[in-house]
Structure formats: C-alpha cells, structure tokens
Coordinates of C-alpha atoms (C1' of nucleotides) in Angstrom, one line a residue:
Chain A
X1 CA 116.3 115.4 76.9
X2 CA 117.7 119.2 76.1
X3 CA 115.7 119.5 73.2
X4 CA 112.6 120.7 74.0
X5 CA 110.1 122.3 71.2
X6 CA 109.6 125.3 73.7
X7 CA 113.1 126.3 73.0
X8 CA 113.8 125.4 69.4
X9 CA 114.3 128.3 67.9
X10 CA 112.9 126.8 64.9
X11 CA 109.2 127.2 66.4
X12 CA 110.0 131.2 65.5
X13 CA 109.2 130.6 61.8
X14 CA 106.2 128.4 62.0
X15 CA 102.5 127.8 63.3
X16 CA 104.0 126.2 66.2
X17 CA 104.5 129.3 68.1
X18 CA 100.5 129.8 68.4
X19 CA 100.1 127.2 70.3
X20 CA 99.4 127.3 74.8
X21 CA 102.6 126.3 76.9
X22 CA 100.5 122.8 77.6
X23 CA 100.0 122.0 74.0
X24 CA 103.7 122.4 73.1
X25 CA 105.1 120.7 75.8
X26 CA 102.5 118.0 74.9
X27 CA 103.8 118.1 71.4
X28 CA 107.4 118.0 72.8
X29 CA 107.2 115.1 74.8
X30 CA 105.9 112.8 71.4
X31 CA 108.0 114.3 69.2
X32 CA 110.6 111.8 67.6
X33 CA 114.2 113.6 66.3
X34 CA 115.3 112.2 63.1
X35 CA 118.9 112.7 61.3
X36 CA 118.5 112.4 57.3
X37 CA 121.0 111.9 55.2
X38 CA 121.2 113.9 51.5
X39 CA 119.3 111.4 49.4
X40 CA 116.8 109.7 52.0
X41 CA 113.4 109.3 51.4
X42 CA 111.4 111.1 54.9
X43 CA 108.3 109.9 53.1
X44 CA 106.8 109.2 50.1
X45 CA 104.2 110.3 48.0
X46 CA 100.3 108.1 48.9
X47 CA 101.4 107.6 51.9
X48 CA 99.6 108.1 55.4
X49 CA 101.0 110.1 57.7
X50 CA 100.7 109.3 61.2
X51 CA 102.5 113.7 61.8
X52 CA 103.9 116.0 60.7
X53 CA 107.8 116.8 59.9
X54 CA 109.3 120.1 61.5
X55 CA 112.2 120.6 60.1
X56 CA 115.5 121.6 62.2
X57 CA 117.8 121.7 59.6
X58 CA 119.2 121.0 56.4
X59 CA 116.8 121.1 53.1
X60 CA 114.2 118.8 51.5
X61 CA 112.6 118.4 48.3
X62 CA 109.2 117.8 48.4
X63 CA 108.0 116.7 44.5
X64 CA 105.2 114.9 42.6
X65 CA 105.8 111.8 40.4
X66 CA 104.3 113.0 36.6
X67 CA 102.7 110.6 34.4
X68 CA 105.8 111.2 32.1
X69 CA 108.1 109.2 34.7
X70 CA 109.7 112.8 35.8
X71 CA 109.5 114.2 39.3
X72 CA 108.1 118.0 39.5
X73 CA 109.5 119.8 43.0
X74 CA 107.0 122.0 44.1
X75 CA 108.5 123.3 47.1
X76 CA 111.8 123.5 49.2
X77 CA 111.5 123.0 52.6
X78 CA 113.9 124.4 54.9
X79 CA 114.7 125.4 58.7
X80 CA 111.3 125.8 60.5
X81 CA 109.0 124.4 57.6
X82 CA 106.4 122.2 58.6
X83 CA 106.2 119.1 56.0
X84 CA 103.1 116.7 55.8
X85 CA 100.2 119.2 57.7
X86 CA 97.9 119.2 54.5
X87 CA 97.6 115.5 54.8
X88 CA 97.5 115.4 58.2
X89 CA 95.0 118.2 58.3
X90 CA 92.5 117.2 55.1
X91 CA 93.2 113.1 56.6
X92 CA 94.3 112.3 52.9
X93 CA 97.2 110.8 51.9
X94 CA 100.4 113.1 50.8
X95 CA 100.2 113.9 47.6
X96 CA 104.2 114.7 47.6
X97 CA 107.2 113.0 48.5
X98 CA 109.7 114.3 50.7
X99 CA 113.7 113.4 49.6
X100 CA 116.4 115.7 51.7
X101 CA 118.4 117.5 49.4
X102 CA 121.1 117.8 52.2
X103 CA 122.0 116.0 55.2
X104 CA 119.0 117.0 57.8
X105 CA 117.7 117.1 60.9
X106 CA 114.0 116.9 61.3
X107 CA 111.2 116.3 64.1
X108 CA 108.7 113.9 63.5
X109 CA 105.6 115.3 65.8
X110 CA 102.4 112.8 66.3
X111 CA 98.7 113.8 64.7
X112 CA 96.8 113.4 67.6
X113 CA 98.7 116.5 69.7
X114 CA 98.5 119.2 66.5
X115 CA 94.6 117.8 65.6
X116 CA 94.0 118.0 69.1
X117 CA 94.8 122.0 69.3
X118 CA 93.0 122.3 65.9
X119 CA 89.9 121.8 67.6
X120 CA 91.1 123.3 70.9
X121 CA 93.1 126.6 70.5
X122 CA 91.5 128.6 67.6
X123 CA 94.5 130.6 67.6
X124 CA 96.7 127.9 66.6
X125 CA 94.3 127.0 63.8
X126 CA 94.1 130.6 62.8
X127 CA 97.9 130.9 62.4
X128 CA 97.8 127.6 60.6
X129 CA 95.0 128.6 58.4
X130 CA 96.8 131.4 57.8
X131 CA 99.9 130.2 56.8
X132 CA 98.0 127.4 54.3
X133 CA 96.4 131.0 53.1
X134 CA 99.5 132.4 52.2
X135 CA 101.0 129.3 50.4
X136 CA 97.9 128.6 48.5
X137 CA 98.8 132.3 47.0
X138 CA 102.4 131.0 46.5
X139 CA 101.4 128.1 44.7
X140 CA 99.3 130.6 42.0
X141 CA 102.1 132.5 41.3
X142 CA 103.9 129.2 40.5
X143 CA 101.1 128.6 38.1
X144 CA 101.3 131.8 36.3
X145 CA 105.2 131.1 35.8
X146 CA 105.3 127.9 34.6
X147 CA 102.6 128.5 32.2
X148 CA 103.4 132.3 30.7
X149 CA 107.5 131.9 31.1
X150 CA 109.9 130.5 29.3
X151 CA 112.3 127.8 30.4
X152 CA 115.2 130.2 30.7
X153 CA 112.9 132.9 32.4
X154 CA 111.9 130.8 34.9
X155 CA 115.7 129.0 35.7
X156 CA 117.0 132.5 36.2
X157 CA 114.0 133.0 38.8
X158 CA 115.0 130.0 40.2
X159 CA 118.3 131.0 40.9
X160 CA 117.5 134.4 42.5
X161 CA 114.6 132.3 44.6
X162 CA 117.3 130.2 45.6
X163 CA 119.6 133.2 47.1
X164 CA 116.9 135.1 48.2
X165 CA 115.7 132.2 50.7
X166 CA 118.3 129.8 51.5
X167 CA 121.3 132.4 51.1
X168 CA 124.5 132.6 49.8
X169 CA 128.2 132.0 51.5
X170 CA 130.9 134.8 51.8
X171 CA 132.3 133.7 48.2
X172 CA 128.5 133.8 47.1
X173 CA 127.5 130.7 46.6
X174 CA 124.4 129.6 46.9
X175 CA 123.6 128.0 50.7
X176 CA 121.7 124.9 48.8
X177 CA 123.0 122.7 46.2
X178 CA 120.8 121.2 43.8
X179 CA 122.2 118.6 40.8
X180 CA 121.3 120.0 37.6
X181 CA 118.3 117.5 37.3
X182 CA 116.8 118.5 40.2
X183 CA 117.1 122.8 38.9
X184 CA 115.2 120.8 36.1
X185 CA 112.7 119.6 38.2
X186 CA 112.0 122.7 39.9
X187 CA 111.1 124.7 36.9
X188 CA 109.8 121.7 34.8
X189 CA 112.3 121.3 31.9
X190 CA 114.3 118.5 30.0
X191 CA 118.0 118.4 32.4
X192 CA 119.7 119.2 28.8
X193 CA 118.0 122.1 28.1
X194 CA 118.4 123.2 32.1
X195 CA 122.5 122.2 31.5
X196 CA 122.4 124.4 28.3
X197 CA 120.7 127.8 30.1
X198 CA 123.3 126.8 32.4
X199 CA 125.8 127.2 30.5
X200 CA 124.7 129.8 28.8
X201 CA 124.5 132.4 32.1
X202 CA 127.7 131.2 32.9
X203 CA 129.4 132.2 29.1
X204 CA 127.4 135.5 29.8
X205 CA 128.6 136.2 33.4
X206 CA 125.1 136.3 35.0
X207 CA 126.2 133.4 37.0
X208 CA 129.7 131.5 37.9
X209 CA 129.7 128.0 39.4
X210 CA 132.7 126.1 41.1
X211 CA 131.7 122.2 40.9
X212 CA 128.5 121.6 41.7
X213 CA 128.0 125.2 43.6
X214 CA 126.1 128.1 41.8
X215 CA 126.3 132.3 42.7
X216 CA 124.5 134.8 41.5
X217 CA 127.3 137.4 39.5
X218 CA 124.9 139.8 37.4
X219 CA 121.2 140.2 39.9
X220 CA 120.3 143.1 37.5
X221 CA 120.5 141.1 34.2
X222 CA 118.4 137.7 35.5
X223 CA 116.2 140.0 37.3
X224 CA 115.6 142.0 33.5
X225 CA 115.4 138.3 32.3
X226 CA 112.9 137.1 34.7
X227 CA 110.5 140.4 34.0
X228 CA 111.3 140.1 29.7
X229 CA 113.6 142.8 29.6
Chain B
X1 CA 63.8 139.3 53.2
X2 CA 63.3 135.6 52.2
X3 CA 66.7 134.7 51.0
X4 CA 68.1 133.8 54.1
X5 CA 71.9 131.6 54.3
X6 CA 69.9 128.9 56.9
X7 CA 67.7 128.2 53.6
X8 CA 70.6 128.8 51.0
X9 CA 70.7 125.6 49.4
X10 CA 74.5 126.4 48.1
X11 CA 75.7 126.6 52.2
X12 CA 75.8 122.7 51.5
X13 CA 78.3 123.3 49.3
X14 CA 81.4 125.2 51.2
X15 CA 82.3 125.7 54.8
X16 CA 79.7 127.7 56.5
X17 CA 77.5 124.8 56.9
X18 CA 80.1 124.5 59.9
X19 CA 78.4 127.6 61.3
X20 CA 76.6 128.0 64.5
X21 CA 73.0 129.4 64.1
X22 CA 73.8 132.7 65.7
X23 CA 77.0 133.0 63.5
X24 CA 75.0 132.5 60.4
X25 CA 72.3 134.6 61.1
X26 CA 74.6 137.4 61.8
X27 CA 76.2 136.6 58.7
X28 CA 72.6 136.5 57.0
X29 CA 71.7 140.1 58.5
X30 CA 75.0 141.6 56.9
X31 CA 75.0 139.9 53.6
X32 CA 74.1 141.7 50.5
X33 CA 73.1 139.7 47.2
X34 CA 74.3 141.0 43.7
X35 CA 73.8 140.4 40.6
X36 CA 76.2 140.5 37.9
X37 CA 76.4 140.2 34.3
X38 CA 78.1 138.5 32.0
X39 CA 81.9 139.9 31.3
X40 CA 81.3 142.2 34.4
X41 CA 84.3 142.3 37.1
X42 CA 83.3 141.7 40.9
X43 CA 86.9 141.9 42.0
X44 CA 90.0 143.1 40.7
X45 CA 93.6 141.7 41.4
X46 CA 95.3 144.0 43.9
X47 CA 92.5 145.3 45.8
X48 CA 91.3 144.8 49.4
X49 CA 88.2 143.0 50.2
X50 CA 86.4 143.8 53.0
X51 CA 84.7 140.5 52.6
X52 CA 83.9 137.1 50.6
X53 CA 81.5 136.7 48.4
X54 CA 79.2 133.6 47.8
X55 CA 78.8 132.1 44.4
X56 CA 74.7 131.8 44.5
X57 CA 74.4 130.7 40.9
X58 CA 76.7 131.4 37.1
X59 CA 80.3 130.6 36.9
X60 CA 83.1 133.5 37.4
X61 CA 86.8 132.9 36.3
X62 CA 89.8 133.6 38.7
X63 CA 92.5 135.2 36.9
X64 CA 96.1 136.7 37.7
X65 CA 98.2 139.0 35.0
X66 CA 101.1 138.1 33.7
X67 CA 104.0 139.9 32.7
X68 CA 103.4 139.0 29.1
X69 CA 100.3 141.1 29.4
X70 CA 98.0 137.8 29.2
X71 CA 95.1 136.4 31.9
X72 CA 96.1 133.5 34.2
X73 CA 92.8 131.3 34.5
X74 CA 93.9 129.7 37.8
X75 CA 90.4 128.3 38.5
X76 CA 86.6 128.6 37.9
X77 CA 84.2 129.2 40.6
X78 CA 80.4 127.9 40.7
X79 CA 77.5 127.4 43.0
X80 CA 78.5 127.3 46.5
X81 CA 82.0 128.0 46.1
X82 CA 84.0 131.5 47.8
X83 CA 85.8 133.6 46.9
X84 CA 88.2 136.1 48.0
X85 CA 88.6 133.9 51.4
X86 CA 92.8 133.7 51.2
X87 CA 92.8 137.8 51.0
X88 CA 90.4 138.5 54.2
X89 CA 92.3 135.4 56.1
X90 CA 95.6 136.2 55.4
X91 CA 94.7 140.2 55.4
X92 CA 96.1 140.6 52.3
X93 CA 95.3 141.9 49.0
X94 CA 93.7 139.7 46.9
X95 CA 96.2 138.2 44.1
X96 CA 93.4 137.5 41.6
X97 CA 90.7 139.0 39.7
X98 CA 86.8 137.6 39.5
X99 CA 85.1 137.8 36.4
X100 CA 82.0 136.4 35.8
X101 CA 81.8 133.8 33.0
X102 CA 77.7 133.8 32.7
X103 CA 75.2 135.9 34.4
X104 CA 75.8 135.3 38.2
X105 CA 74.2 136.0 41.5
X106 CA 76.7 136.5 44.3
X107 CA 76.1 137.2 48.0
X108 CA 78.6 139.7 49.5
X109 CA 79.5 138.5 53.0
X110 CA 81.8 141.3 55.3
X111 CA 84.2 139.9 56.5
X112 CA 83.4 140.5 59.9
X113 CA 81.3 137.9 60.4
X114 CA 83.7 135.3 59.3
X115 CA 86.6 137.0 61.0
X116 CA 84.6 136.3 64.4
X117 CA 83.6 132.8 63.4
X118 CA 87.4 132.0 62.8
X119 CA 88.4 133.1 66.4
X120 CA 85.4 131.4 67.5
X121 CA 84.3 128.4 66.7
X122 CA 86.8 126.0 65.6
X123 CA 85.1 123.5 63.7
X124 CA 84.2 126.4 61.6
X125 CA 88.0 126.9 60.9
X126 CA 88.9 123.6 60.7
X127 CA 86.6 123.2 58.0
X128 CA 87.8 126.1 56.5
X129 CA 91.3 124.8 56.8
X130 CA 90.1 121.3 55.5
X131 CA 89.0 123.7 52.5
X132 CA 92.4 125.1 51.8
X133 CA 94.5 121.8 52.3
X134 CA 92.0 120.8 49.6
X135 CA 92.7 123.5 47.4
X136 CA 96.8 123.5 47.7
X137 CA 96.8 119.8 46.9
X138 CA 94.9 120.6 43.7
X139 CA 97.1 123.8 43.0
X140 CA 99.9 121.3 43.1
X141 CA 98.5 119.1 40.5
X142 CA 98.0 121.8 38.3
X143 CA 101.3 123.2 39.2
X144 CA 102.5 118.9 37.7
X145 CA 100.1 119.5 34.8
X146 CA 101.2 122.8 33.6
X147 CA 104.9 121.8 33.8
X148 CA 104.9 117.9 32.2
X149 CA 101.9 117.6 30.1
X150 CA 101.8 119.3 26.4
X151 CA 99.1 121.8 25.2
X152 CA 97.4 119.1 23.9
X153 CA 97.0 117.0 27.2
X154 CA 96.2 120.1 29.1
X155 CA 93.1 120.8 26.4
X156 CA 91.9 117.3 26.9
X157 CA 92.1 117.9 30.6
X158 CA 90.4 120.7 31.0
X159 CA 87.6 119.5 28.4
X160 CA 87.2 116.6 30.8
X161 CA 87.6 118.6 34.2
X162 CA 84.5 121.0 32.7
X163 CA 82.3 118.5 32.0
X164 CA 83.4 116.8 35.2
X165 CA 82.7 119.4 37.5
X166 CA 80.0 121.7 35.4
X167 CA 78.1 119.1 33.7
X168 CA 76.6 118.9 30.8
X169 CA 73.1 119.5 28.8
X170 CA 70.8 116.7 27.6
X171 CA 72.6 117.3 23.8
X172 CA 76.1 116.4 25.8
X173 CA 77.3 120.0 25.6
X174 CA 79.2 121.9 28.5
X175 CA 77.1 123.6 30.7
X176 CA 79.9 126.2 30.9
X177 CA 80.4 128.1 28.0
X178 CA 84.0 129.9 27.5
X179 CA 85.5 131.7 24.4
X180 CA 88.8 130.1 22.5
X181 CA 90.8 132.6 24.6
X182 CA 89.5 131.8 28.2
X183 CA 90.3 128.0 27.3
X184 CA 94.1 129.1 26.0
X185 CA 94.0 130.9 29.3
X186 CA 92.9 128.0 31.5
X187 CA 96.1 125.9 30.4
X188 CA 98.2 128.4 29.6
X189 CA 99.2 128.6 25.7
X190 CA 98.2 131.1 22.8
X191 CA 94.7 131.7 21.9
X192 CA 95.6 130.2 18.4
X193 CA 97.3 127.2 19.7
X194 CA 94.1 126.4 21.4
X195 CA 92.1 126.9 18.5
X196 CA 94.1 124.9 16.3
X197 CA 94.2 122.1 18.7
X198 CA 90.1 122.3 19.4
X199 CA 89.6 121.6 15.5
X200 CA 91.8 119.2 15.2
X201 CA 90.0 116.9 18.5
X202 CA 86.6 117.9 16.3
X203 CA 88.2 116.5 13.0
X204 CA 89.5 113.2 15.0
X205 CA 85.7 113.3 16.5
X206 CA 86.6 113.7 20.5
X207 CA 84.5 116.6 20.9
X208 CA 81.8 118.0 18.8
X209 CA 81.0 122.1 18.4
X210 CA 78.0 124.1 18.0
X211 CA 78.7 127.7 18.1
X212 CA 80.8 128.1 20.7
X213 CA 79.5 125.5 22.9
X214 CA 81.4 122.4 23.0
X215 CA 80.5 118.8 23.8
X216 CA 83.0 115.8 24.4
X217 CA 82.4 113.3 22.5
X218 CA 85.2 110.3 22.8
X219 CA 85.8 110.4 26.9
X220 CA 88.4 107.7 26.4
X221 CA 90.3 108.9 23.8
X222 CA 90.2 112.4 25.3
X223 CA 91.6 110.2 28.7
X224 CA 94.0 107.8 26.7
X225 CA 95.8 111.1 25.0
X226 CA 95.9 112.8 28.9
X227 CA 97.4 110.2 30.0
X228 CA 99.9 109.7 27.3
X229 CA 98.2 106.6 25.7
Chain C
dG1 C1' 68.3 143.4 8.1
dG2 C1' 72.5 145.5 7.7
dC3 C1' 76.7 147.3 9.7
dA4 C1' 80.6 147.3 12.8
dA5 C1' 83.3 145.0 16.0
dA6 C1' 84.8 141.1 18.2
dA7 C1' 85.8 136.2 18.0
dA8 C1' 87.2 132.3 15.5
dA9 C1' 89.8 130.2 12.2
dT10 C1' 93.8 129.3 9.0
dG11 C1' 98.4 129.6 6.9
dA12 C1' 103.3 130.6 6.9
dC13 C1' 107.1 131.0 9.6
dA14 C1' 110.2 131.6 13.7
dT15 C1' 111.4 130.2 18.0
dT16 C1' 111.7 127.3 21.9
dA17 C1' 112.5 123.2 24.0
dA18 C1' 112.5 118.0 23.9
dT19 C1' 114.8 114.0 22.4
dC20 C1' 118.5 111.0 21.1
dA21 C1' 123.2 109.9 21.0
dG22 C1' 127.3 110.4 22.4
dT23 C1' 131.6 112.4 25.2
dT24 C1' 133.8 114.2 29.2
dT25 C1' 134.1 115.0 33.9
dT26 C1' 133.3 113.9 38.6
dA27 C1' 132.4 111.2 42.5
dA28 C1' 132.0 106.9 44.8
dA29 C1' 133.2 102.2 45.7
dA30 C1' 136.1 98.2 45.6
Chain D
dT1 C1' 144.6 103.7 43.5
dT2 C1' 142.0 101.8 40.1
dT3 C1' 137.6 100.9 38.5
dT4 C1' 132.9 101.9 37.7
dA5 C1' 128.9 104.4 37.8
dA6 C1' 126.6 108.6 37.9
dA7 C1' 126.4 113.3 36.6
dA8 C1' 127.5 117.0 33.6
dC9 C1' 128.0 118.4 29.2
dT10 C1' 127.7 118.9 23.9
dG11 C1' 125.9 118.4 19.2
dA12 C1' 122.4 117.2 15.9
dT13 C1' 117.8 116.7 15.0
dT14 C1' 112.9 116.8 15.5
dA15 C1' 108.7 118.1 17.5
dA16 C1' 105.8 121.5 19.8
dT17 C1' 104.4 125.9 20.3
dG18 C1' 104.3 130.9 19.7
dT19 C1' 103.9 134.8 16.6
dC20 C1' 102.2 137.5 12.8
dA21 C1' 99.3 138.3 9.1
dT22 C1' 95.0 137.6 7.0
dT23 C1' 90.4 135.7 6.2
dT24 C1' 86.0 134.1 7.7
dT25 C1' 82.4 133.8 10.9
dT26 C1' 79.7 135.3 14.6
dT27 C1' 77.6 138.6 17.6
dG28 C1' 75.6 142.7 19.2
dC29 C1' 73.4 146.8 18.0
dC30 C1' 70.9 150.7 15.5

DNA sequence: GGCAAAAAATGACATTAATCAGTTTTAAAA
DNA sequence: TTTTAAAACTGATTAATGTCATTTTTTGCC
C-alpha cells in the first residue's frame, strides 16, 4: 500500500500531525480508504461511530435534521477535516450527518488508535483540544449571524465563505457547488426566498452564475451587505 | 486561607476534579476569589486572559456584539462552570464578554497552572476535551434552533432550558432572574418581540409573572408549542 | 416619600421571509 | 432520443417579526 498517513499531505491541515511516528503508522495501518460519491451518506446522524473520517478529498455536508423536517448544514468539511472526533471523543452518538456534496475520497481511521494517543501523547490531545477550541469559537459566530442577520445578509456571507475557503476557478467560479437548497440550508432559509436573493445579486451584478456554478463579481458590495452598509 | 479548590464543592462540577493533588494545590496557591456585583463586567470581548475564572456561586451571561449594535447571549454560566477556557487554550483573545447576571463570586485561576496540567496529565485534558465536544454539540443545536424554530419556540425553549438547568423556588419561579432584554438576547429577536410574546404565554396561562421573576406554569404546553405541536 | 431614570408594556405600521401554487428549465433514466 | 423526475424559478398571499413612538410601571436614590 503507497498510501501511508505519514505522507498524506492531508495530515498538514489537521491534529494528525501531533501525533509520534509510532502512533501514525499505527493509525495508518487500520485506516480504511473510502471513495464517495456526490450524494452518499458517510454516516448518519445517532449513529455510533466506531472512527473517525479524514477527509482526502472532495467536500461534505455535515447537517442536523430540524423538528420542522428541514436539514440545517452546520459545517463544510473539506481536504484535511477530520469528521466524527466529537463523538468519538465525548463516546456519544453524532449529532450530525455526513452527505458528500461532491464525489470524495475519505479515510475511515479506527477509535481505539486516536483514543489510545489521547491518553498517551498529551501533545496530540493538546492540538486536538485546540482545534475543538477554535471551532467552538466558530460555531458562536454562527450564532450571532443567524440570529442578528438577515437572510440576505447572511447568503451574501455565504458566498464570500464559500470563495474564501474552498476557492474559486480561473473563470471565478466557486471550487464547490451547492444546489440552491442546500445554500438554503446553510444559512437557514425557505429555498424560495434563497432562489429570490439569488436572483436578485445576479440582476444587481454582485454575483453571475453559469448553470449550477456561482462567482463572486462585486466582493465590495456583499462585503458592505454582510456589515449593513 | 480556608477556601481551598480540594474542598470547593463546585470542582465536582467541571474538569479539574481530573486534577492531580499537586496540580490542584498549585492551582489553589495562585487562585484569587472575587466578588462581583450585579451588572458588573469580569471580562470583556477582545481582551486577553491570563487565566480562567471559576464560577463559585451567581450566574454571569456570555455575550458577543453584533454589528447591529445588540448583545449576543450565547450562554449562561453557573456554579462550577469556566470560563474564558477556549481563549487561554487556543491563546487567543477571548470572543465573548462575562457579565454577571446576580451577585457572583468567582475564583480567578492563571492560566499557568492549567497550561502545565494540559501538557501534563492527560486525563486532565481529555476531560477538558470531553468538555468542549460537549459544548460544540450543544452550540450546534442552538446553531438548529436559532435558524428553524420561530421566536415563539425559542421563548418557550429557553423558559424550559432555565428552569431546567437553574431551578426553581418553592413558589415555582426561576431561580435566575433576567430583564425582557437579556431574554430577547438569549434567542435572538427585539426586546419588544419578547415582551409581547411573554404576555401573551401569561394570558394563555403557560407562565405566570411577579415582578420580573417568572415562573412556568404549563410545562407541556410550553413543550407541545417547542416542538411544533 | 418623592423624584428621576430605567425597564416594561402597548399600539400602529413597515419590512422580511415563509408558504402555496404553479411554470420553466435542467438533468437523468429508459 | 424521448420521457420523466428533479431542480430552479416566479408570482401572489399570508404570517412573523422588527421598528418607532408613546405610555405605564418599576426601581434606585436623595
């Protein structure tokens, strides 16, 4: 096997990279490659996870099923995210599900070898613990949004989010493409009303689209948007 | 000194119980208690902390600005809970602001202490960790809340949630006591909205008022209307 | 106890966003 | 290619919520 963890390039981005040469070839050795295609489920939301997903490429949603029937995404995950350690960490089962947005590539890695350099490698928890740290912020500052913004505050956001992380291509499109429910679901709104804002960027040249596809034209003017003029 | 964190009945409560002796002692020697008023700030958004501080007794509010100019309430600390961990973890600035709710007294911990635990002694920061999974899971159910469920729900919630998780008095009022504008600012809508909505539960008779404490009264209906009947 | 200031409450109105119903376009399958 | 289903879009309407203006009540203070 050529694909070892210790030279995924992947590892850069994550809490992987704290751990000793031992514990990643250890990890490397159970790991489990999976290919995804766009639309697959990698797992769904109550259930226990025997790991954790690294993922290699390719994008996933990771949402919660509301009351209301409607899916909320709370998070993108993309090359080098680790998906699935809160449940393996707390030992609860996932609270999200995890659908790929595109075709993927992802690592499925065992509990035992990243519980077992938990309690071994206090650097590796550090970096972890660190990293939970840092999303736990994130995750306030998608409080703040949803509640204080409006719906078409918060879509242009999304859209800047979107090239900001994931990238656009030389025509400047963005890198990921999500249907228009799924922009819905990011920021929390009805698909119409997400289709209408739509729309309405596009009359006003803040964004263009080309099927599917979406680019950012005006940066200034969603950016002013975003931050109420 | 007799107050001493071996005795401190509120250790129970959070992850230092996960301490060795010798760490909490020296965290014992360094920590200074404080008492604060009512209204009174301990820390403000932006600022450093050069340590946590442990919620001995009162309730304090975590807030974040907006853009709009109002106060995010993104959660309520009590008894044995801490604060300001995610800022001397991920050595950041903090992102919110601590106001106490009620009179409180508050042991300031340097960070020091914990810093050297967390390089340590791993099942100190593994139960830290266990902490913050906790808390993300939560932030992501809020995050749900906040974006699917109407003003209404989110009142309901929250009366539930405080009675829940601050109890209340022999007369069945809330043990925490916040004004019309903290509530708004708890789930997120205008001070007015809130008030509106908190007569109309007292006219249908699924809370009941005296002053500005506030006592549920109808637990099911107050569940039935979270949960969208 | 009386005064000033803050908090709570209410009404009228404007705005935002959800819902329902339907059409057009696109993509996928037979 | 044709057929069908899903996704994108549009319009009309309704419901929810925010805003502004004003009054009433409560609270802290001298």
């Amino acid at each position: 096997m050529k694909n070892r963890c210790e030279n995924c390039i992947v590892r850069q981005f994550n809490s992987l990279r704290a751990m000793s040469k031992e514990e990643l070839k250890r990890v490397s050795d159970s790991k489990i490659t999976k290919t995804i295609k766009k639309g697959q489920a990698i797992f769904e939301e109550g259930e226990k996870l025997n790991g954790v997903f690294c993922v290699r490429d390719g994008v996933s949603k990771l949402s919660k099923l509301s009351a209301n029937g409607k899916d909320q995404i709370v998070k993108l995950a993309s090359k080098g995210e680790v998906m699935g350690q809160r449940s393996v960490i707390a030992e609860e089962s996932t609270n999200l599900s995890a659908v790929a947005v595109s075709d993927m590539e992802v690592c499925f890695i065992p509990k035992e070898g990243i519980v077992d350099a938990l309690h071994k490698n206090p650097n590796f928890t550090v970096e972890v613990l660190r990293h939970m740290a840092h999303d736990l912020r994130e995750a306030d500052d998608v409080i703040v949004n949803m509640s204080q913004k409006t719906v078409k505050q918060r879509i242009a956001e999304a859209f800047l989010y979107l090239r900001d992380n994931f990238g656009a291509d030389t025509d400047g499109f963005l890198n990921v493409t999500l249907s228009r429910e799924d922009i819905a679901n990011v920021v929390g709104t009805a698909t119409e009303s997400c289709i209408r804002i739509i729309s309405e960027f596009k009359k006003k040249e803040y964004i263009k689209t080309s099927g599917k596809k979406i680019g950012v034209v005006d940066e200034k003017k969603l950016r002013d948007l975003v931050d109420g003029f």
